[in-house]
Amino acid sequence: MTKKIFLIKSADLQPGCTRKVETEGGDLAVFNLGGKFYATSNMCTHATASLADGEIVGDDCIACPVHFGEFHIPTGQALTFPCTVDLRTYKVIEEGEDIYADLDAESEEAASAI
Ligand code: FES
């Protein structure tokens, strides 16, 4: 099943940037990594923090703004202390300039990492 929801226009999120998007499935963090879009849950799995307020580090990781734990954005994998629980990821669907997420599916990278 597909639960497709609109996230953002591609022109509204430049490469290297992230944005919080409120959805019926909770707040998501949307990332533009070099022109490819990703979506994860926005809440850090360590404590209460909005990952969209964090900093993208390296090519594809997000550092939490509170305790600076890092996650791999494409797979949601928790990489550094104090984060030990992976982030939920969502499949992103690009249709022209419109970016959607499927709330019922993981990112392709997370799905293939299992
Ligand atoms: Fe994110 Fe602690 S709240 S690392």
Coordinates of C-alpha atoms and ligand atoms in Angstrom, one line a residue:
M1 CA 0.0 0.0 0.0
T2 CA 1.1 3.5 -0.7
K3 CA 0.4 6.5 1.6
K4 CA 1.7 9.3 -0.6
I5 CA 1.9 12.8 0.9
F6 CA 3.3 16.0 -0.6
L7 CA 6.4 17.3 1.1
I8 CA 7.9 20.2 -0.8
K9 CA 8.7 21.7 -4.2
S10 CA 12.3 20.8 -5.2
A11 CA 13.1 24.4 -5.8
D12 CA 12.3 25.3 -2.2
L13 CA 15.0 23.1 -0.8
Q14 CA 18.5 23.7 -2.1
P15 CA 21.3 21.0 -2.1
G16 CA 22.9 20.7 1.4
C17 CA 19.7 21.9 3.1
T18 CA 17.0 20.4 5.3
R19 CA 13.5 21.4 6.2
K20 CA 10.9 20.2 8.7
V21 CA 7.6 19.3 7.1
E22 CA 4.5 18.6 9.2
T23 CA 2.5 15.6 8.0
E24 CA -0.4 13.5 9.3
G25 CA 2.2 10.9 10.0
G26 CA 4.2 13.3 12.2
D27 CA 7.0 15.7 11.5
L28 CA 9.5 14.7 8.9
A29 CA 12.9 16.0 8.1
V30 CA 13.4 16.4 4.3
F31 CA 16.9 16.6 3.0
N32 CA 18.4 17.6 -0.4
L33 CA 21.7 15.8 -0.7
G34 CA 23.3 16.9 -4.0
G35 CA 20.0 17.0 -5.7
K36 CA 18.6 13.8 -4.4
F37 CA 15.8 14.0 -1.8
Y38 CA 15.4 12.0 1.4
A39 CA 12.9 12.0 4.2
T40 CA 13.2 10.7 7.8
S41 CA 11.3 11.2 11.0
N42 CA 12.3 14.6 12.4
M43 CA 12.6 13.7 16.0
C44 CA 16.0 12.5 17.2
T45 CA 15.8 9.0 18.7
H46 CA 18.0 10.0 21.7
A47 CA 15.8 12.8 23.2
T48 CA 13.6 15.7 22.1
A49 CA 15.3 17.5 19.2
S50 CA 14.3 18.5 15.7
L51 CA 16.8 17.1 13.3
A52 CA 15.9 19.6 10.7
D53 CA 17.6 22.1 13.0
G54 CA 20.8 20.1 12.9
E55 CA 23.7 20.3 10.6
I56 CA 24.4 18.1 7.5
V57 CA 27.9 16.7 7.9
G58 CA 30.0 15.0 5.3
D59 CA 28.0 14.0 2.2
D60 CA 25.1 12.3 3.8
C61 CA 24.8 12.6 7.6
I62 CA 22.8 14.8 10.0
A63 CA 24.2 15.9 13.3
C64 CA 21.5 16.5 16.0
P65 CA 21.5 20.1 17.3
V66 CA 21.2 19.1 20.9
H67 CA 23.9 16.4 21.7
F68 CA 25.4 16.2 18.2
G69 CA 24.8 12.5 17.7
E70 CA 24.9 11.6 14.0
F71 CA 22.7 9.6 11.7
H72 CA 23.2 8.4 8.2
I73 CA 20.4 10.1 6.2
P74 CA 19.8 7.5 3.4
T75 CA 19.5 4.5 5.8
G76 CA 18.6 6.3 9.1
Q77 CA 21.4 4.4 10.8
A78 CA 22.5 5.8 14.2
L79 CA 26.2 6.4 13.8
T80 CA 27.6 8.1 16.9
F81 CA 27.0 8.4 20.6
P82 CA 24.6 9.1 22.2
C83 CA 22.3 7.9 19.4
T84 CA 21.8 4.1 19.4
V85 CA 18.3 3.8 17.8
D86 CA 18.0 4.2 14.0
L87 CA 15.8 6.8 12.5
R88 CA 12.6 5.9 10.6
T89 CA 13.1 6.6 6.9
Y90 CA 10.5 7.1 4.2
K91 CA 10.6 6.4 0.5
V92 CA 10.7 9.6 -1.5
I93 CA 8.9 10.0 -4.8
E94 CA 9.9 12.7 -7.2
E95 CA 7.3 13.8 -9.8
G96 CA 8.7 16.7 -11.7
E97 CA 9.2 19.5 -9.2
D98 CA 7.0 17.9 -6.6
I99 CA 8.5 15.8 -3.8
Y100 CA 6.4 13.3 -2.0
A101 CA 7.0 10.7 0.7
D102 CA 5.3 7.3 1.0
L103 CA 4.5 7.0 4.7
D104 CA 4.1 3.2 4.3
A105 CA 7.6 2.5 2.9
E106 CA 11.2 2.9 3.9
S107 CA 13.9 4.6 1.8
E108 CA 15.3 2.3 -0.8
E109 CA 18.7 2.4 1.0
A110 CA 17.2 1.4 4.3
A111 CA 15.1 -1.4 2.7
S112 CA 18.2 -2.8 0.9
A113 CA 20.3 -2.6 4.1
I114 CA 18.1 -5.1 5.9
Ligands
FES1 FE1 19.7 14.2 19.6 FE2 20.6 13.9 22.1 S1 18.7 14.8 21.4 S2 21.6 13.5 20.3

